[in-house]
Tab-separated table of C-alpha atoms and ligand atoms in Angstrom:
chain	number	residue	atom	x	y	z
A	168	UNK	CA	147.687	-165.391	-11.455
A	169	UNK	CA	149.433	-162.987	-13.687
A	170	UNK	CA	152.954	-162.404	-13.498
A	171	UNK	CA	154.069	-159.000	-14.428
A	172	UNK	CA	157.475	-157.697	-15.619
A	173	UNK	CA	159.747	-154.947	-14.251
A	174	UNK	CA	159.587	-151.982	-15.992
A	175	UNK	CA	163.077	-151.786	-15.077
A	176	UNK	CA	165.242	-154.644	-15.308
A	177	UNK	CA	162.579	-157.089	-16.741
A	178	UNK	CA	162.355	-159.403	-13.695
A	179	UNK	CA	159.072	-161.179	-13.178
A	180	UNK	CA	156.861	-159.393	-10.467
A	181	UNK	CA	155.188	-161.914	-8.569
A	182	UNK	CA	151.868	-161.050	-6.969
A	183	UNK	CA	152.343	-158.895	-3.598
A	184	UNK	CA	155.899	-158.525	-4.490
A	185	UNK	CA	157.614	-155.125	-5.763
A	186	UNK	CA	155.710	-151.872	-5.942
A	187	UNK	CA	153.443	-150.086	-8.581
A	188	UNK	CA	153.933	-146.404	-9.672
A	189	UNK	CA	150.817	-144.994	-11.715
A	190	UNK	CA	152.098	-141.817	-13.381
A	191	UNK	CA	149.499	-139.069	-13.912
A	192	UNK	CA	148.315	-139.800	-17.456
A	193	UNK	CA	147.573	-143.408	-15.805
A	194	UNK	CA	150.906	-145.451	-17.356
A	195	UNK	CA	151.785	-148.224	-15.106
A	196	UNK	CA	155.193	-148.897	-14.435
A	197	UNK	CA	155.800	-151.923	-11.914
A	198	UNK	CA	159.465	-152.596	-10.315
A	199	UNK	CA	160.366	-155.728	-8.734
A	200	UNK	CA	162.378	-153.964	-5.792
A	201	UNK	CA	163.503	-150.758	-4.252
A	202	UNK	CA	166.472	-150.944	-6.547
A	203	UNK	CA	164.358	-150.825	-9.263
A	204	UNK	CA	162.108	-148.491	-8.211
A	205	UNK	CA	164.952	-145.973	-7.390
A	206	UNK	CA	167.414	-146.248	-10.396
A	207	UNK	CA	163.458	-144.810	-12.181
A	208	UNK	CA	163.362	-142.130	-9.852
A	209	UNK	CA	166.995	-141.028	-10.473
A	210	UNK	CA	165.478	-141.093	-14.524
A	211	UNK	CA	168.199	-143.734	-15.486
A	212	UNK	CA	167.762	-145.377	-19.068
A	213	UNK	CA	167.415	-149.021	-18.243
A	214	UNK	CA	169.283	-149.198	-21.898
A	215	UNK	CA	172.155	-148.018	-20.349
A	216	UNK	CA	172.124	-149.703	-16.980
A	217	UNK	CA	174.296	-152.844	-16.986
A	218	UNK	CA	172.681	-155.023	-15.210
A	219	UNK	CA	169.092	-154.814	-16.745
A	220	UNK	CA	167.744	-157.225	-19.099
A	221	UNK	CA	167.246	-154.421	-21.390
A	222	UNK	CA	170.571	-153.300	-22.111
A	223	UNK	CA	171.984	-157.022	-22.325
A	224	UNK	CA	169.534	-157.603	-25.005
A	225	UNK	CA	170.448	-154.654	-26.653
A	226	UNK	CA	174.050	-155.544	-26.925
A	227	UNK	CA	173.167	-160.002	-27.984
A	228	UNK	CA	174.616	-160.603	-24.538
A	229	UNK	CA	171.685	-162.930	-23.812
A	230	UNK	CA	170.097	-165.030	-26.141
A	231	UNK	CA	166.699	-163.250	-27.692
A	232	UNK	CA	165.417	-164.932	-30.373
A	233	UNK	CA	163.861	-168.061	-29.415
A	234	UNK	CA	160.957	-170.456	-30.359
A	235	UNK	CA	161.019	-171.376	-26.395
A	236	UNK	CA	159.917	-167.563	-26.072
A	237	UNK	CA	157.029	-167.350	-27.949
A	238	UNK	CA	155.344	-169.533	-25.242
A	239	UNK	CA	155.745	-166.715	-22.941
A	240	UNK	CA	153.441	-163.860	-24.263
A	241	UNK	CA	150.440	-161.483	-22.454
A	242	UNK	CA	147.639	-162.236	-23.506
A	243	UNK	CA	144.850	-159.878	-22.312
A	244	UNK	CA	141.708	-161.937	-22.929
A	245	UNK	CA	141.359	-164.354	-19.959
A	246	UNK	CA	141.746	-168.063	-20.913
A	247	UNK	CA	138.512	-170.497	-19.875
A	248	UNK	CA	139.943	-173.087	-17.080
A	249	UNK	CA	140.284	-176.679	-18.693
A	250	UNK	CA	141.730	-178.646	-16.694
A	251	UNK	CA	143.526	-180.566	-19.424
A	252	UNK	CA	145.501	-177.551	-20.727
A	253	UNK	CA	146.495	-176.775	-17.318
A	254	UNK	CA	147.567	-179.913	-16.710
A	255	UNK	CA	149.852	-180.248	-19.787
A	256	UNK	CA	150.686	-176.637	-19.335
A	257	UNK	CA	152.368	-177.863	-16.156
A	258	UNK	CA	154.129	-180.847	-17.619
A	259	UNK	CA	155.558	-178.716	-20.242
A	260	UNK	CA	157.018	-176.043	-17.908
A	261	UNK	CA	160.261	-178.009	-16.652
A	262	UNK	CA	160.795	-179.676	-20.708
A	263	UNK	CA	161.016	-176.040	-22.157
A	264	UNK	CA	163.088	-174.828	-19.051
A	265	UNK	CA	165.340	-177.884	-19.692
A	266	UNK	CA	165.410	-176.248	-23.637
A	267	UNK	CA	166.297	-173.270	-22.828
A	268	UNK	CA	169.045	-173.368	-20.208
A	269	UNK	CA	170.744	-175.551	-22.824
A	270	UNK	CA	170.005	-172.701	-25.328
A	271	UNK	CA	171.648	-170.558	-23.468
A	272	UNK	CA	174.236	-172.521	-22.669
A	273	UNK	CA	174.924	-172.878	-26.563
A	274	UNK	CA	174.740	-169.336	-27.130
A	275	UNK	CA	177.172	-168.338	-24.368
A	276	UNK	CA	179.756	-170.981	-25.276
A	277	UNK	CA	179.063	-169.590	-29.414
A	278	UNK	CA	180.088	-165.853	-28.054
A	279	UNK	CA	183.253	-167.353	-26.312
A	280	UNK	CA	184.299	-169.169	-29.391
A	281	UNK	CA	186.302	-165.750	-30.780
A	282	UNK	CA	187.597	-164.932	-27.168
A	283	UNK	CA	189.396	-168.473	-27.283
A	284	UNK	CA	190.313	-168.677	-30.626
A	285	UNK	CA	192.151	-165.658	-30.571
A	286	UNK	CA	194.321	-167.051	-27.210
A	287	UNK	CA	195.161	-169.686	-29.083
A	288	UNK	CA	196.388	-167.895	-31.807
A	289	UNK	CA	198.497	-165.395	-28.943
A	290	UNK	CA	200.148	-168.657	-28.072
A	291	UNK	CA	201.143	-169.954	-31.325
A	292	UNK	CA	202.479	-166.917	-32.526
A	293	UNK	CA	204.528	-167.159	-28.600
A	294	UNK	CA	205.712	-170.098	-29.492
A	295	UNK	CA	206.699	-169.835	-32.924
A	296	UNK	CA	208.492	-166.502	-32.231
A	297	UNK	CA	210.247	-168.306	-28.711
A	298	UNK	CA	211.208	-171.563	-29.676
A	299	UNK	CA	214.669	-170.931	-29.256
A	300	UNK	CA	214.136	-170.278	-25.598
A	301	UNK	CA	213.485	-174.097	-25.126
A	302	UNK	CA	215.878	-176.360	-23.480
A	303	UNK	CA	217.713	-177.706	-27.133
A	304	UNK	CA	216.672	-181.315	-26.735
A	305	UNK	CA	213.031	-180.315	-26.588
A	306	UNK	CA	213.245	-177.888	-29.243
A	307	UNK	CA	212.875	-180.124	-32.046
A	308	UNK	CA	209.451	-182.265	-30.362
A	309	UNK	CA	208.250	-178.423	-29.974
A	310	UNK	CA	208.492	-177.379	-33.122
A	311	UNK	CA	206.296	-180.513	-34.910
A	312	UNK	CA	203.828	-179.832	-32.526
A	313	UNK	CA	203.973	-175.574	-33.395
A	314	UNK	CA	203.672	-176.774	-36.708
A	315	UNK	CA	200.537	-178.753	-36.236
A	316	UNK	CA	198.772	-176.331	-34.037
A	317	UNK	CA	198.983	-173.411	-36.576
A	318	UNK	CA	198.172	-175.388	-39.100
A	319	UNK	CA	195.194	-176.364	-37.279
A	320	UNK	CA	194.252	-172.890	-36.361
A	321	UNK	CA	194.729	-171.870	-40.014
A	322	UNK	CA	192.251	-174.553	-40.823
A	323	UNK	CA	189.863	-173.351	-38.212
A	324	UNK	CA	190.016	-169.524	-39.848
A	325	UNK	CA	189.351	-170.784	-43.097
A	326	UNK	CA	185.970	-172.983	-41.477
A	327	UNK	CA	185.308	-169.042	-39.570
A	328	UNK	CA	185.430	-167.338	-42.840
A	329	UNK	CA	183.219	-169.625	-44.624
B	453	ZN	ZN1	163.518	-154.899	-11.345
């Protein structure tokens, strides 16, 4: 069974899904769905088309580089059945999906790191500039903690930088 890719958005096309346009010089392109299919016949750029695989790559809003890729390739010579390989080839599958979702996970939570960090450092700054706007019996517990939260941060920027 092969499983091709969108031309598109860079779906898998499973077989008797999607529909196959053969251009007159005999390039296949393959789309997964109508949307597909139409966004190529309006001559979009699937670079520039948010929601394709394609343009989030370009732009290291997905992970790309990966060892659990590698296992994924097209390989044009057909492979003699063993029933062995199979076998383990099956096994494998769910492991290296269980890899890879927490790869992605990982890289996700990395590109939200500099997002967070700089809300944090927003709210310091808040708080250092507002302290006066406390209630005057809390100001003093406030300001140890300021303290210790830019300090922290500082610490943080310095661990960034390195
Ligand atoms: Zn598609």
């Amino acid at each position: 069974m092969r499983l091709e890719k969108c031309w598109f958005c860079s779906s898998t096309v499973y077989p008797g899904h999607g529909i196959q346009f053969v251009r007159n010089d005999a390039k296949i392109f393959r789309f997964c769905r109508s949307k597909c299919h139409k966004n190529f016949k309006m001559k979009r750029n699937p670079r520039k088309v948010k929601w394709t695989k394609a343009y989030r790559h370009l732009r290291g809003k997905d992970m790309t580089q990966d060892s659990t890729f590698d296992f994924e390739r097209k390989r044009n010579r057909p492979e003699r059945y063993d029933r062995n390989v199979t076998e383990q080839t099956l096994k494998a599958i769910p492991l290296i999906t269980k890899i890879r979702q927490e790869r992605q996970i990982n890289h996700i939570a990395k590109r939200q790191m500099a997002g967070k960090s700089m809300s944090r450092k927003k709210d310091a700054k808040e708080l250092e500039q507002d302290l006066q706007m406390l209630p005057k019996k809390d100001i003093s517990h406030y300001e140890t903690k300021t303290k210790v939260l830019v300090s922290q941060l500082k610490t943080e920027e310095n661990l960034m930088e390195e």
